[in-house]
Amino acid sequence: MTHMASLRENYGALVIGASGGIGGAVAHALESDPRCGRVVCLSRRDNPGFDMTDEASVADAAQRIASQADGLDLIFNATGALTIEGVGPEKALKAVDPQAMLRQFALNAVGPALLLKHFAPLLPRDRRGVFASLSARVGSIGDNHLGGWISYRAAKAAQNQIVRTAAIEIARTRPLAVVVVLHPGTVETGLSAGYRGNHAAVSPSEAAANLLAVLDELPPERTGGFFAYDGTAVEW
Ligand SMILES: NC(=O)c1ccc[n+]([C@@H]2O[C@H](COP(=O)([O-])OP(=O)(O)OC[C@H]3O[C@@H](n4cnc5c(N)ncnc54)[C@H](OP(=O)(O)O)[C@@H]3O)[C@@H](O)[C@H]2O)c1
């Protein structure tokens, strides 16, 4: 059972993308944590008008949630996509399409930047707070030995830089904050269906438990990092 021992008793949590495979499992795990006071779920499916690629909708959601929630100790971004508007990851350079590439950046890179801009101010100043965003190991530049998937990889790499840069700024006013990107492993969700191949995949509930356990262990000194589901640091 999830037990976020590092957060205050009755902590408040927000899951963005709670309609997704991993996001839904994270929200469920937090709702079952006896230490958790409140879980706010936000998604495109359940909050009409909300879209990560539309700044006004992100700002509206942040304002609404700020007025309802008594502080957010954990903000978990589980949004993202590999296939957008029917366009999946490229197998080769000849498949690069500028509009499809921009849509990847809008969701997987600019989206998390907008979340940081509008939601990071809701993190506590005087106690531990966590902002975690789902990236992917394929966004690692150093670990790229296979090629392909250029838009998704590049957008996730951009997200990694955005989160790290934000972490440095946030640490100035919130020295106990942990702001990180996470690789969830290969997880059985709609996103990975058709792409899992021979990769060993875990259920969304197992992925959620793994990721929350990693977050619970991370000290503020490791803010700005990129971590896998087993707690190991992922190469940039
Ligand atoms: N599954 C894996 O094996 C795997 C591996 C590595 C990394 N990841 C990363 O983990 C994250 C979650 O993936 P998942 O497997 O749980 O995928 P999923 O089940 O397809 O969920 C994706 C989530 O993203 C939301 N979303 C997509 N476009 C959006 C938009 N424009 N505005 C707001 N929300 C939007 C969806 O919202 P609606 O459904 O409400 O539209 C849904 O909640 C992604 O960032 C993915 O890159 C997954």
PDB file of C-alpha atoms and ligand atoms in Angstrom:
ATOM      1  CA  MET A   1       0.000   0.000   0.000  1.00  0.00           C
ATOM      2  CA  THR A   2       1.212   3.511  -0.771  1.00  0.00           C
ATOM      3  CA  HIS A   3       2.330   5.391   2.307  1.00  0.00           C
ATOM      4  CA  MET A   4       3.912   8.746   1.495  1.00  0.00           C
ATOM      5  CA  ALA A   5       5.708   9.003   4.826  1.00  0.00           C
ATOM      6  CA  SER A   6       7.862  11.948   3.721  1.00  0.00           C
ATOM      7  CA  LEU A   7       4.858  14.247   3.237  1.00  0.00           C
ATOM      8  CA  ARG A   8       2.962  15.932   6.056  1.00  0.00           C
ATOM      9  CA  GLU A   9       0.018  14.112   7.640  1.00  0.00           C
ATOM     10  CA  ASN A  10      -3.167  14.875   5.632  1.00  0.00           C
ATOM     11  CA  TYR A  11      -1.138  15.950   2.610  1.00  0.00           C
ATOM     12  CA  GLY A  12      -2.868  17.333  -0.476  1.00  0.00           C
ATOM     13  CA  ALA A  13      -2.126  15.905  -3.930  1.00  0.00           C
ATOM     14  CA  LEU A  14      -2.957  16.824  -7.505  1.00  0.00           C
ATOM     15  CA  VAL A  15      -2.797  14.371 -10.400  1.00  0.00           C
ATOM     16  CA  ILE A  16      -2.868  15.928 -13.856  1.00  0.00           C
ATOM     17  CA  GLY A  17      -3.809  13.372 -16.496  1.00  0.00           C
ATOM     18  CA  ALA A  18      -5.752  11.289 -13.993  1.00  0.00           C
ATOM     19  CA  SER A  19      -7.801   9.910 -16.912  1.00  0.00           C
ATOM     20  CA  GLY A  20      -4.732   8.088 -18.257  1.00  0.00           C
ATOM     21  CA  GLY A  21      -3.386   4.633 -17.460  1.00  0.00           C
ATOM     22  CA  ILE A  22      -0.571   5.689 -15.138  1.00  0.00           C
ATOM     23  CA  GLY A  23      -2.301   8.852 -13.890  1.00  0.00           C
ATOM     24  CA  GLY A  24      -5.430   6.915 -12.912  1.00  0.00           C
ATOM     25  CA  ALA A  25      -3.355   4.377 -11.002  1.00  0.00           C
ATOM     26  CA  VAL A  26      -1.383   7.134  -9.230  1.00  0.00           C
ATOM     27  CA  ALA A  27      -4.624   8.864  -8.199  1.00  0.00           C
ATOM     28  CA  HIS A  28      -6.041   5.559  -6.930  1.00  0.00           C
ATOM     29  CA  ALA A  29      -2.874   4.776  -4.950  1.00  0.00           C
ATOM     30  CA  LEU A  30      -2.932   8.223  -3.330  1.00  0.00           C
ATOM     31  CA  GLU A  31      -6.649   7.962  -2.521  1.00  0.00           C
ATOM     32  CA  SER A  32      -5.896   4.714  -0.655  1.00  0.00           C
ATOM     33  CA  ASP A  33      -2.990   6.219   1.315  1.00  0.00           C
ATOM     34  CA  PRO A  34      -4.184   6.772   4.911  1.00  0.00           C
ATOM     35  CA  ARG A  35      -1.784   9.739   5.209  1.00  0.00           C
ATOM     36  CA  CYS A  36      -3.416  11.533   2.272  1.00  0.00           C
ATOM     37  CA  GLY A  37      -5.997  14.223   3.042  1.00  0.00           C
ATOM     38  CA  ARG A  38      -7.160  15.039  -0.463  1.00  0.00           C
ATOM     39  CA  VAL A  39      -6.496  14.046  -4.065  1.00  0.00           C
ATOM     40  CA  VAL A  40      -7.532  16.494  -6.773  1.00  0.00           C
ATOM     41  CA  CYS A  41      -7.792  14.940 -10.238  1.00  0.00           C
ATOM     42  CA  LEU A  42      -7.470  17.012 -13.379  1.00  0.00           C
ATOM     43  CA  SER A  43      -7.837  15.753 -16.938  1.00  0.00           C
ATOM     44  CA  ARG A  44      -8.977  16.660 -20.392  1.00  0.00           C
ATOM     45  CA  ARG A  45     -11.635  13.908 -20.225  1.00  0.00           C
ATOM     46  CA  ASP A  46     -13.182  14.960 -16.903  1.00  0.00           C
ATOM     47  CA  ASN A  47     -12.599  18.720 -16.924  1.00  0.00           C
ATOM     48  CA  PRO A  48     -14.084  20.058 -20.161  1.00  0.00           C
ATOM     49  CA  GLY A  49     -12.017  22.901 -21.577  1.00  0.00           C
ATOM     50  CA  PHE A  50      -8.786  21.769 -19.926  1.00  0.00           C
ATOM     51  CA  ASP A  51      -5.985  21.123 -22.394  1.00  0.00           C
ATOM     52  CA  MET A  52      -2.279  21.048 -21.586  1.00  0.00           C
ATOM     53  CA  THR A  53      -1.482  22.826 -24.827  1.00  0.00           C
ATOM     54  CA  ASP A  54      -3.718  25.814 -24.017  1.00  0.00           C
ATOM     55  CA  GLU A  55      -2.172  28.165 -21.459  1.00  0.00           C
ATOM     56  CA  ALA A  56      -5.436  29.899 -20.545  1.00  0.00           C
ATOM     57  CA  SER A  57      -6.988  26.558 -19.608  1.00  0.00           C
ATOM     58  CA  VAL A  58      -3.965  25.609 -17.479  1.00  0.00           C
ATOM     59  CA  ALA A  59      -4.052  29.003 -15.734  1.00  0.00           C
ATOM     60  CA  ASP A  60      -7.813  28.671 -15.097  1.00  0.00           C
ATOM     61  CA  ALA A  61      -7.382  25.196 -13.630  1.00  0.00           C
ATOM     62  CA  ALA A  62      -4.557  26.383 -11.352  1.00  0.00           C
ATOM     63  CA  GLN A  63      -6.631  29.305 -10.106  1.00  0.00           C
ATOM     64  CA  ARG A  64      -9.652  27.097  -9.418  1.00  0.00           C
ATOM     65  CA  ILE A  65      -7.603  24.433  -7.631  1.00  0.00           C
ATOM     66  CA  ALA A  66      -5.659  27.016  -5.590  1.00  0.00           C
ATOM     67  CA  SER A  67      -8.916  28.407  -4.233  1.00  0.00           C
ATOM     68  CA  GLN A  68     -10.222  24.932  -3.277  1.00  0.00           C
ATOM     69  CA  ALA A  69      -7.185  23.017  -2.077  1.00  0.00           C
ATOM     70  CA  ASP A  70      -5.504  23.673   1.238  1.00  0.00           C
ATOM     71  CA  GLY A  71      -1.986  23.513  -0.229  1.00  0.00           C
ATOM     72  CA  LEU A  72      -0.594  20.948  -2.641  1.00  0.00           C
ATOM     73  CA  ASP A  73       2.210  18.822  -1.218  1.00  0.00           C
ATOM     74  CA  LEU A  74       2.435  16.592  -4.297  1.00  0.00           C
ATOM     75  CA  ILE A  75       1.804  17.562  -7.921  1.00  0.00           C
ATOM     76  CA  PHE A  76       2.057  14.642 -10.337  1.00  0.00           C
ATOM     77  CA  ASN A  77       1.948  15.245 -14.095  1.00  0.00           C
ATOM     78  CA  ALA A  78       0.927  12.032 -15.856  1.00  0.00           C
ATOM     79  CA  THR A  79      -0.054  13.566 -19.191  1.00  0.00           C
ATOM     80  CA  GLY A  80       1.700  12.870 -22.467  1.00  0.00           C
ATOM     81  CA  ALA A  81       1.274  11.043 -25.740  1.00  0.00           C
ATOM     82  CA  LEU A  82       3.247   8.999 -28.226  1.00  0.00           C
ATOM     83  CA  THR A  83       0.579   9.156 -30.923  1.00  0.00           C
ATOM     84  CA  ILE A  84      -1.127  12.516 -31.504  1.00  0.00           C
ATOM     85  CA  GLU A  85      -3.974  13.038 -33.981  1.00  0.00           C
ATOM     86  CA  GLY A  86      -3.267   9.620 -35.439  1.00  0.00           C
ATOM     87  CA  VAL A  87       0.423  10.274 -36.066  1.00  0.00           C
ATOM     88  CA  GLY A  88       2.661   7.794 -34.252  1.00  0.00           C
ATOM     89  CA  PRO A  89       6.426   7.851 -33.685  1.00  0.00           C
ATOM     90  CA  GLU A  90       8.612   8.088 -36.797  1.00  0.00           C
ATOM     91  CA  LYS A  91      10.659   5.067 -37.804  1.00  0.00           C
ATOM     92  CA  ALA A  92      13.047   7.202 -39.883  1.00  0.00           C
ATOM     93  CA  LEU A  93      13.929  10.797 -40.740  1.00  0.00           C
ATOM     94  CA  LYS A  94      11.921  10.681 -43.953  1.00  0.00           C
ATOM     95  CA  ALA A  95       8.751  10.442 -41.830  1.00  0.00           C
ATOM     96  CA  VAL A  96       9.407  13.728 -39.982  1.00  0.00           C
ATOM     97  CA  ASP A  97       6.414  16.041 -40.332  1.00  0.00           C
ATOM     98  CA  PRO A  98       6.841  19.585 -38.965  1.00  0.00           C
ATOM     99  CA  GLN A  99       3.260  19.937 -37.719  1.00  0.00           C
ATOM    100  CA  ALA A 100       3.290  16.549 -36.008  1.00  0.00           C
ATOM    101  CA  MET A 101       6.639  17.422 -34.427  1.00  0.00           C
ATOM    102  CA  LEU A 102       5.246  20.701 -33.107  1.00  0.00           C
ATOM    103  CA  ARG A 103       2.269  18.871 -31.608  1.00  0.00           C
ATOM    104  CA  GLN A 104       4.705  16.569 -29.780  1.00  0.00           C
ATOM    105  CA  PHE A 105       6.532  19.587 -28.375  1.00  0.00           C
ATOM    106  CA  ALA A 106       3.286  21.363 -27.474  1.00  0.00           C
ATOM    107  CA  LEU A 107       2.123  18.451 -25.323  1.00  0.00           C
ATOM    108  CA  ASN A 108       5.276  16.737 -24.046  1.00  0.00           C
ATOM    109  CA  ALA A 109       7.502  19.801 -23.513  1.00  0.00           C
ATOM    110  CA  VAL A 110       5.569  23.098 -23.470  1.00  0.00           C
ATOM    111  CA  GLY A 111       2.715  21.475 -21.515  1.00  0.00           C
ATOM    112  CA  PRO A 112       4.895  20.601 -18.498  1.00  0.00           C
ATOM    113  CA  ALA A 113       6.438  24.105 -18.669  1.00  0.00           C
ATOM    114  CA  LEU A 114       2.944  25.603 -18.391  1.00  0.00           C
ATOM    115  CA  LEU A 115       2.176  23.334 -15.442  1.00  0.00           C
ATOM    116  CA  LEU A 116       5.354  24.488 -13.715  1.00  0.00           C
ATOM    117  CA  LYS A 117       4.550  28.123 -14.429  1.00  0.00           C
ATOM    118  CA  HIS A 118       1.008  27.956 -13.034  1.00  0.00           C
ATOM    119  CA  PHE A 119       1.131  25.170 -10.431  1.00  0.00           C
ATOM    120  CA  ALA A 120       4.623  25.379  -8.882  1.00  0.00           C
ATOM    121  CA  PRO A 121       3.540  28.538  -6.965  1.00  0.00           C
ATOM    122  CA  LEU A 122       1.092  26.259  -5.115  1.00  0.00           C
ATOM    123  CA  LEU A 123       3.904  24.140  -3.635  1.00  0.00           C
ATOM    124  CA  PRO A 124       4.603  24.837   0.052  1.00  0.00           C
ATOM    125  CA  ARG A 125       7.469  27.156   0.961  1.00  0.00           C
ATOM    126  CA  ASP A 126       8.206  25.910   4.455  1.00  0.00           C
ATOM    127  CA  ARG A 127       7.927  22.129   4.172  1.00  0.00           C
ATOM    128  CA  ARG A 128       8.537  19.331   1.719  1.00  0.00           C
ATOM    129  CA  GLY A 129       6.687  19.528  -1.585  1.00  0.00           C
ATOM    130  CA  VAL A 130       7.042  17.369  -4.702  1.00  0.00           C
ATOM    131  CA  PHE A 131       6.461  18.135  -8.381  1.00  0.00           C
ATOM    132  CA  ALA A 132       6.961  15.065 -10.578  1.00  0.00           C
ATOM    133  CA  SER A 133       6.483  14.849 -14.320  1.00  0.00           C
ATOM    134  CA  LEU A 134       6.431  11.728 -16.470  1.00  0.00           C
ATOM    135  CA  SER A 135       9.140  11.757 -19.085  1.00  0.00           C
ATOM    136  CA  ALA A 136      10.573   8.629 -20.750  1.00  0.00           C
ATOM    137  CA  ARG A 137      13.960   6.961 -20.925  1.00  0.00           C
ATOM    138  CA  VAL A 138      13.831   7.361 -24.717  1.00  0.00           C
ATOM    139  CA  GLY A 139      14.147  11.096 -24.033  1.00  0.00           C
ATOM    140  CA  SER A 140      17.676  10.472 -22.752  1.00  0.00           C
ATOM    141  CA  ILE A 141      20.201  11.736 -25.293  1.00  0.00           C
ATOM    142  CA  GLY A 142      23.099   9.763 -23.825  1.00  0.00           C
ATOM    143  CA  ASP A 143      21.114   6.534 -23.749  1.00  0.00           C
ATOM    144  CA  ASN A 144      19.920   6.775 -27.373  1.00  0.00           C
ATOM    145  CA  HIS A 145      21.458   3.843 -29.234  1.00  0.00           C
ATOM    146  CA  LEU A 146      18.521   2.878 -31.446  1.00  0.00           C
ATOM    147  CA  GLY A 147      17.423   6.070 -33.230  1.00  0.00           C
ATOM    148  CA  GLY A 148      13.872   6.562 -34.476  1.00  0.00           C
ATOM    149  CA  TRP A 149      10.971   8.283 -32.645  1.00  0.00           C
ATOM    150  CA  ILE A 150      12.699  11.609 -33.219  1.00  0.00           C
ATOM    151  CA  SER A 151       9.811  13.923 -32.267  1.00  0.00           C
ATOM    152  CA  TYR A 152       8.776  12.093 -29.073  1.00  0.00           C
ATOM    153  CA  ARG A 153      12.407  11.656 -27.986  1.00  0.00           C
ATOM    154  CA  ALA A 154      13.221  15.309 -28.653  1.00  0.00           C
ATOM    155  CA  ALA A 155      10.093  16.593 -26.909  1.00  0.00           C
ATOM    156  CA  LYS A 156      10.843  14.492 -23.819  1.00  0.00           C
ATOM    157  CA  ALA A 157      14.482  15.665 -23.850  1.00  0.00           C
ATOM    158  CA  ALA A 158      13.176  19.239 -23.936  1.00  0.00           C
ATOM    159  CA  GLN A 159      10.853  18.456 -21.035  1.00  0.00           C
ATOM    160  CA  ASN A 160      13.815  17.145 -19.051  1.00  0.00           C
ATOM    161  CA  GLN A 161      15.707  20.407 -19.546  1.00  0.00           C
ATOM    162  CA  ILE A 162      12.598  22.465 -18.696  1.00  0.00           C
ATOM    163  CA  VAL A 163      12.020  20.590 -15.441  1.00  0.00           C
ATOM    164  CA  ARG A 164      15.674  20.783 -14.419  1.00  0.00           C
ATOM    165  CA  THR A 165      15.814  24.512 -15.109  1.00  0.00           C
ATOM    166  CA  ALA A 166      12.588  25.068 -13.185  1.00  0.00           C
ATOM    167  CA  ALA A 167      13.909  22.991 -10.268  1.00  0.00           C
ATOM    168  CA  ILE A 168      16.868  25.348  -9.859  1.00  0.00           C
ATOM    169  CA  GLU A 169      14.595  28.390  -9.786  1.00  0.00           C
ATOM    170  CA  ILE A 170      12.025  26.799  -7.457  1.00  0.00           C
ATOM    171  CA  ALA A 171      14.766  25.771  -4.977  1.00  0.00           C
ATOM    172  CA  ARG A 172      15.485  29.470  -4.317  1.00  0.00           C
ATOM    173  CA  THR A 173      12.066  30.035  -2.721  1.00  0.00           C
ATOM    174  CA  ARG A 174      11.247  26.447  -1.766  1.00  0.00           C
ATOM    175  CA  PRO A 175      14.454  24.838  -0.501  1.00  0.00           C
ATOM    176  CA  LEU A 176      12.638  21.662   0.568  1.00  0.00           C
ATOM    177  CA  ALA A 177      11.002  21.091  -2.834  1.00  0.00           C
ATOM    178  CA  VAL A 178      11.729  18.079  -5.016  1.00  0.00           C
ATOM    179  CA  VAL A 179      11.085  18.791  -8.715  1.00  0.00           C
ATOM    180  CA  VAL A 180      11.925  15.842 -10.965  1.00  0.00           C
ATOM    181  CA  VAL A 181      11.245  13.927 -14.171  1.00  0.00           C
ATOM    182  CA  LEU A 182      10.491  10.212 -14.000  1.00  0.00           C
ATOM    183  CA  HIS A 183      10.738   7.233 -16.331  1.00  0.00           C
ATOM    184  CA  PRO A 184       7.880   4.870 -15.427  1.00  0.00           C
ATOM    185  CA  GLY A 185       9.220   1.771 -17.212  1.00  0.00           C
ATOM    186  CA  THR A 186       7.169   0.054 -19.895  1.00  0.00           C
ATOM    187  CA  VAL A 187       3.604   0.146 -18.609  1.00  0.00           C
ATOM    188  CA  GLU A 188       0.496  -1.589 -19.958  1.00  0.00           C
ATOM    189  CA  THR A 189      -1.524   1.440 -21.055  1.00  0.00           C
ATOM    190  CA  GLY A 190      -3.163   2.670 -24.248  1.00  0.00           C
ATOM    191  CA  LEU A 191      -0.059   4.759 -24.981  1.00  0.00           C
ATOM    192  CA  SER A 192       2.288   1.775 -25.197  1.00  0.00           C
ATOM    193  CA  ALA A 193      -0.159  -0.675 -26.856  1.00  0.00           C
ATOM    194  CA  GLY A 194       1.365  -1.779 -30.131  1.00  0.00           C
ATOM    195  CA  TYR A 195       4.862  -0.618 -29.142  1.00  0.00           C
ATOM    196  CA  ARG A 196       5.742  -2.838 -26.182  1.00  0.00           C
ATOM    197  CA  GLY A 197       7.328  -5.581 -28.301  1.00  0.00           C
ATOM    198  CA  ASN A 198       9.407  -7.886 -26.099  1.00  0.00           C
ATOM    199  CA  HIS A 199       9.795  -5.322 -23.322  1.00  0.00           C
ATOM    200  CA  ALA A 200       8.702  -6.640 -19.952  1.00  0.00           C
ATOM    201  CA  ALA A 201       5.741  -4.429 -19.047  1.00  0.00           C
ATOM    202  CA  VAL A 202       4.187  -3.743 -15.670  1.00  0.00           C
ATOM    203  CA  SER A 203       0.589  -2.908 -14.770  1.00  0.00           C
ATOM    204  CA  PRO A 204      -0.323   0.744 -14.154  1.00  0.00           C
ATOM    205  CA  SER A 205      -0.856   0.014 -10.448  1.00  0.00           C
ATOM    206  CA  GLU A 206       2.629  -1.506 -10.138  1.00  0.00           C
ATOM    207  CA  ALA A 207       4.132   1.475 -11.990  1.00  0.00           C
ATOM    208  CA  ALA A 208       2.284   3.899  -9.704  1.00  0.00           C
ATOM    209  CA  ALA A 209       3.513   2.137  -6.565  1.00  0.00           C
ATOM    210  CA  ASN A 210       7.079   2.126  -7.902  1.00  0.00           C
ATOM    211  CA  LEU A 211       7.046   5.822  -8.844  1.00  0.00           C
ATOM    212  CA  LEU A 212       5.487   7.004  -5.586  1.00  0.00           C
ATOM    213  CA  ALA A 213       8.029   4.961  -3.605  1.00  0.00           C
ATOM    214  CA  VAL A 214      10.846   6.668  -5.553  1.00  0.00           C
ATOM    215  CA  LEU A 215       9.385  10.129  -4.856  1.00  0.00           C
ATOM    216  CA  ASP A 216       8.968   9.346  -1.169  1.00  0.00           C
ATOM    217  CA  GLU A 217      12.686   8.575  -0.857  1.00  0.00           C
ATOM    218  CA  LEU A 218      14.115  11.547  -2.796  1.00  0.00           C
ATOM    219  CA  PRO A 219      15.760  14.243  -0.641  1.00  0.00           C
ATOM    220  CA  PRO A 220      15.654  17.923  -1.722  1.00  0.00           C
ATOM    221  CA  GLU A 221      19.361  17.657  -2.631  1.00  0.00           C
ATOM    222  CA  ARG A 222      18.329  15.533  -5.620  1.00  0.00           C
ATOM    223  CA  THR A 223      15.846  18.040  -7.024  1.00  0.00           C
ATOM    224  CA  GLY A 224      16.231  18.608 -10.751  1.00  0.00           C
ATOM    225  CA  GLY A 225      17.027  14.955 -11.451  1.00  0.00           C
ATOM    226  CA  PHE A 226      15.749  12.306 -13.871  1.00  0.00           C
ATOM    227  CA  PHE A 227      14.887   9.033 -12.139  1.00  0.00           C
ATOM    228  CA  ALA A 228      13.609   5.635 -13.237  1.00  0.00           C
ATOM    229  CA  TYR A 229      10.890   3.589 -11.518  1.00  0.00           C
ATOM    230  CA  ASP A 230      13.561   1.744  -9.474  1.00  0.00           C
ATOM    231  CA  GLY A 231      15.083   4.960  -8.090  1.00  0.00           C
ATOM    232  CA  THR A 232      18.206   4.911 -10.270  1.00  0.00           C
ATOM    233  CA  ALA A 233      19.258   8.151 -11.974  1.00  0.00           C
ATOM    234  CA  VAL A 234      18.770   8.124 -15.762  1.00  0.00           C
ATOM    235  CA  GLU A 235      21.511   9.538 -17.974  1.00  0.00           C
ATOM    236  CA  TRP A 236      20.546  12.880 -19.567  1.00  0.00           C
TER     237      TRP A 236
HETATM  238  N1  LIG B   1       3.090   3.588 -20.886  1.00  0.00           N
HETATM  239  C1  LIG B   1       4.408   3.522 -21.003  1.00  0.00           C
HETATM  240  O1  LIG B   1       4.988   2.431 -21.232  1.00  0.00           O
HETATM  241  C2  LIG B   1       5.255   4.761 -20.838  1.00  0.00           C
HETATM  242  C3  LIG B   1       6.662   4.623 -20.953  1.00  0.00           C
HETATM  243  C4  LIG B   1       7.449   5.780 -20.815  1.00  0.00           C
HETATM  244  C5  LIG B   1       6.874   7.004 -20.534  1.00  0.00           C
HETATM  245  N2  LIG B   1       5.502   7.098 -20.430  1.00  0.00           N
HETATM  246  C6  LIG B   1       4.938   8.434 -20.167  1.00  0.00           C
HETATM  247  O2  LIG B   1       3.989   8.364 -19.116  1.00  0.00           O
HETATM  248  C7  LIG B   1       2.971   9.367 -19.316  1.00  0.00           C
HETATM  249  C8  LIG B   1       1.598   8.753 -19.145  1.00  0.00           C
HETATM  250  O3  LIG B   1       1.436   7.749 -20.102  1.00  0.00           O
HETATM  251  P1  LIG B   1       0.292   6.629 -20.058  1.00  0.00           P
HETATM  252  O4  LIG B   1       0.968   5.379 -20.510  1.00  0.00           O
HETATM  253  O5  LIG B   1      -0.435   6.636 -18.768  1.00  0.00           O
HETATM  254  O6  LIG B   1      -0.626   7.138 -21.251  1.00  0.00           O
HETATM  255  P2  LIG B   1      -2.218   7.267 -21.421  1.00  0.00           P
HETATM  256  O7  LIG B   1      -2.910   6.184 -20.704  1.00  0.00           O
HETATM  257  O8  LIG B   1      -2.440   7.429 -22.881  1.00  0.00           O
HETATM  258  O9  LIG B   1      -2.537   8.657 -20.663  1.00  0.00           O
HETATM  259  C9  LIG B   1      -2.149   9.877 -21.215  1.00  0.00           C
HETATM  260  C10 LIG B   1      -2.761  11.019 -20.450  1.00  0.00           C
HETATM  261  O10 LIG B   1      -2.366  12.238 -21.092  1.00  0.00           O
HETATM  262  C11 LIG B   1      -3.513  13.059 -21.225  1.00  0.00           C
HETATM  263  N3  LIG B   1      -3.421  13.989 -22.336  1.00  0.00           N
HETATM  264  C12 LIG B   1      -3.053  13.736 -23.615  1.00  0.00           C
HETATM  265  N4  LIG B   1      -3.108  14.851 -24.340  1.00  0.00           N
HETATM  266  C13 LIG B   1      -3.521  15.847 -23.505  1.00  0.00           C
HETATM  267  C14 LIG B   1      -3.766  17.223 -23.647  1.00  0.00           C
HETATM  268  N5  LIG B   1      -3.600  17.861 -24.817  1.00  0.00           N
HETATM  269  N6  LIG B   1      -4.175  17.920 -22.567  1.00  0.00           N
HETATM  270  C15 LIG B   1      -4.365  17.311 -21.376  1.00  0.00           C
HETATM  271  N7  LIG B   1      -4.138  16.007 -21.182  1.00  0.00           N
HETATM  272  C16 LIG B   1      -3.720  15.290 -22.231  1.00  0.00           C
HETATM  273  C17 LIG B   1      -4.653  12.089 -21.426  1.00  0.00           C
HETATM  274  O11 LIG B   1      -5.855  12.784 -21.147  1.00  0.00           O
HETATM  275  P3  LIG B   1      -7.323  12.406 -21.746  1.00  0.00           P
HETATM  276  O12 LIG B   1      -7.334  10.896 -21.851  1.00  0.00           O
HETATM  277  O13 LIG B   1      -8.227  12.939 -20.678  1.00  0.00           O
HETATM  278  O14 LIG B   1      -7.441  13.063 -23.040  1.00  0.00           O
HETATM  279  C18 LIG B   1      -4.300  11.009 -20.411  1.00  0.00           C
HETATM  280  O15 LIG B   1      -4.726  11.401 -19.122  1.00  0.00           O
HETATM  281  C19 LIG B   1       3.253   9.988 -20.694  1.00  0.00           C
HETATM  282  O16 LIG B   1       3.943  11.205 -20.518  1.00  0.00           O
HETATM  283  C20 LIG B   1       4.167   8.974 -21.360  1.00  0.00           C
HETATM  284  O17 LIG B   1       5.014   9.583 -22.304  1.00  0.00           O
HETATM  285  C21 LIG B   1       4.698   6.012 -20.570  1.00  0.00           C
END
